[in-house]
CSV table of C-alpha atoms in Angstrom, one decimal:
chain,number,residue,atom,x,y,z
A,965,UNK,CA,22.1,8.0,-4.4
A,966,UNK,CA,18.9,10.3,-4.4
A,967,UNK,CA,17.5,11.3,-0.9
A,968,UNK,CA,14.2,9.2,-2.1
A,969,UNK,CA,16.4,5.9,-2.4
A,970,UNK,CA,18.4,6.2,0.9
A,971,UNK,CA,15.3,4.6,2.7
A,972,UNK,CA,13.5,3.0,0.0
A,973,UNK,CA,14.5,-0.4,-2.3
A,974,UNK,CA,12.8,-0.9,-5.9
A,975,UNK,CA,10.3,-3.8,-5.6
A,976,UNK,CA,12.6,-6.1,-7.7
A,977,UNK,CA,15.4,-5.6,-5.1
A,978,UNK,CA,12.8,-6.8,-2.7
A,979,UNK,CA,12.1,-10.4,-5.1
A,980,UNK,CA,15.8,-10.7,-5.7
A,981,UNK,CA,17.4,-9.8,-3.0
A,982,UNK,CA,19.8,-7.6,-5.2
A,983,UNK,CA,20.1,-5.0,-2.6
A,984,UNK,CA,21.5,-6.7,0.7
A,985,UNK,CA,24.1,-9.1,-2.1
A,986,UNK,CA,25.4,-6.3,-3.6
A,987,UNK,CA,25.5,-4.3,-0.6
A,988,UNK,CA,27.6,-7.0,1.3
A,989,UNK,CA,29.7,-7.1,-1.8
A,990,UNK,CA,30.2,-3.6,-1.3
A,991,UNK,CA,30.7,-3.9,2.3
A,992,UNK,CA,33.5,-6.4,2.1
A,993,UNK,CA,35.5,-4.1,-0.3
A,994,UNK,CA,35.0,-0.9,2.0
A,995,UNK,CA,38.2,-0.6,3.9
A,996,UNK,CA,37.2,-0.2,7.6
A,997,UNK,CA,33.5,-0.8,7.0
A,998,UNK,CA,31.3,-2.6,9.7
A,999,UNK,CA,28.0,-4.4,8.8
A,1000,UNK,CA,25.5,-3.8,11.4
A,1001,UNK,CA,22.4,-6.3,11.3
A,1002,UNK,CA,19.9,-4.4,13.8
A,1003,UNK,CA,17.1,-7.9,14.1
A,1004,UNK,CA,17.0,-9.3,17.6
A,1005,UNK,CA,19.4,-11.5,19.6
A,1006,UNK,CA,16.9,-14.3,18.7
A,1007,UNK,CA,17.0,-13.4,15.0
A,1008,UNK,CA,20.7,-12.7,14.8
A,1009,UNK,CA,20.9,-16.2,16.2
A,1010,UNK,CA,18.9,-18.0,13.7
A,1011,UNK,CA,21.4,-17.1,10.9
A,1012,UNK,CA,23.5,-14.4,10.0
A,1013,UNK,CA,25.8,-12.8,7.5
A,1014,UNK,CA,29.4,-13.6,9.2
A,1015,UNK,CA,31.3,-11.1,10.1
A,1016,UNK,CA,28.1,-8.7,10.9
A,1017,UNK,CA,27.9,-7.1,14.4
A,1018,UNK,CA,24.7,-7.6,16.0
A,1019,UNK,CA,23.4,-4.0,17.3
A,1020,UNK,CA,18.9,-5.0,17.5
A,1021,UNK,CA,17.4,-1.5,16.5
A,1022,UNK,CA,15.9,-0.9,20.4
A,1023,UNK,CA,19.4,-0.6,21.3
A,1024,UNK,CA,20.9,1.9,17.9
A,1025,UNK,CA,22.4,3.9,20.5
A,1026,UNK,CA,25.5,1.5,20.7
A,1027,UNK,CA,26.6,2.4,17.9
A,1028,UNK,CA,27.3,6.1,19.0
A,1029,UNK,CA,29.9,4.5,21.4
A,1030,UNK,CA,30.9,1.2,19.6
A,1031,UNK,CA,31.8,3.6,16.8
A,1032,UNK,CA,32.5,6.7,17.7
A,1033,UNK,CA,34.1,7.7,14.4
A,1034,UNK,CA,31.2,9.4,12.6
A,1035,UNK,CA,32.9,8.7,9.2
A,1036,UNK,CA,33.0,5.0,9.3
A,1037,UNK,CA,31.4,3.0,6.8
A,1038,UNK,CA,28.3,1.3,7.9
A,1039,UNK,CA,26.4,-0.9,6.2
A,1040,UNK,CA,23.0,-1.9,8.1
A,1041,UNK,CA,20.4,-4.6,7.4
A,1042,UNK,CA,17.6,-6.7,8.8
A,1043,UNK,CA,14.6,-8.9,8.0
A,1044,UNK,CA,13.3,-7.0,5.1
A,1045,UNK,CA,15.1,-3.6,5.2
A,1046,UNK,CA,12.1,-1.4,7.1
A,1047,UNK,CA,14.2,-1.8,10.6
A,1048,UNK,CA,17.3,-0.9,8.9
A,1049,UNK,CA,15.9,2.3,7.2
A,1050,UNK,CA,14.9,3.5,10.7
A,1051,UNK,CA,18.4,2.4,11.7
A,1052,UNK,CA,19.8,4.4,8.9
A,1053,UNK,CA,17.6,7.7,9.9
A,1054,UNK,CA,18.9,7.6,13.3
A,1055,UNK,CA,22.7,7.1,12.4
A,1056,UNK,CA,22.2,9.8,9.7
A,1057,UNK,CA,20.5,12.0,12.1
A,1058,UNK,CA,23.0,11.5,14.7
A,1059,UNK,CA,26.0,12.9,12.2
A,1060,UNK,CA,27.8,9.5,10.4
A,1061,UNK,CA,28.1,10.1,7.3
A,1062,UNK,CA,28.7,6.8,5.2
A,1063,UNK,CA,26.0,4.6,6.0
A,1064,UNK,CA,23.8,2.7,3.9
A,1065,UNK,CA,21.0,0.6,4.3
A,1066,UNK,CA,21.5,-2.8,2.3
A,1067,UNK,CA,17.7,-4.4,3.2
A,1068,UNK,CA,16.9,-7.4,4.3
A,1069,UNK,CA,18.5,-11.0,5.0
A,1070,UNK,CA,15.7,-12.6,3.3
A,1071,UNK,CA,17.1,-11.8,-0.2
A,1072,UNK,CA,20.8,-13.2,0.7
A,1073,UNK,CA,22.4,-15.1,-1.2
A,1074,UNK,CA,25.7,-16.0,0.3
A,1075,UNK,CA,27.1,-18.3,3.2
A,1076,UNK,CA,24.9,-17.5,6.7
A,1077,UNK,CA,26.2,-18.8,10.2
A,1078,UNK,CA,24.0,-20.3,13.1
């Protein structure tokens, strides 16, 4: 993935939602791999991706201790994916090494929970 593309999604991921479905697809096959959605409590509650871990970006610091192991597979998302590219920059930042930013919930396709 080029540097360019790390924080960035291609306006048709954005209209299809391409992004955060094949990320999740991704995410589900990574041994190990946790799926961060960094949205608010209040978000997280109106629907998400089951089996995510809620960690709202004003509190990114969790991670650091939740997951100490700075080469686990994280896969982050939020609304739209601008949350989760800061998310991304601050796990990079802070030495993990497999993370990737899958965009936003708003493009999902799959099965959410309430």
């Amino acid at each position: 993935m080029k540097k360019d593309e790390e924080h960035r999604m291609s306006f048709m991921d954005l209209i299809t939602g391409a992004t955060i479905n094949r990320g999740v697809d991704r995410w589900r096959a990574t041994d190990g791999a946790v799926l961060i959605d960094v949205r608010s409590e209040e978000e997280y509650g109106q629907g998400h991706i089951p089996g995510s871990v809620n960690i709202p970006l004003n509190d990114i610091k969790r991670v650091l201790q939740e997951y100490p192991e700075k080469e686990t597979p994280i896969f982050v998302h939020c609304l739209t994916g601008s949350r989760s590219g800061q998310a991304l920059s601050f796990l990079k930042r802070s030495g993990y090494t497999k993370v990737e930013n899958i965009g936003g919930i708003t493009g999902y396709k799959g099965e959410v929970v309430r």
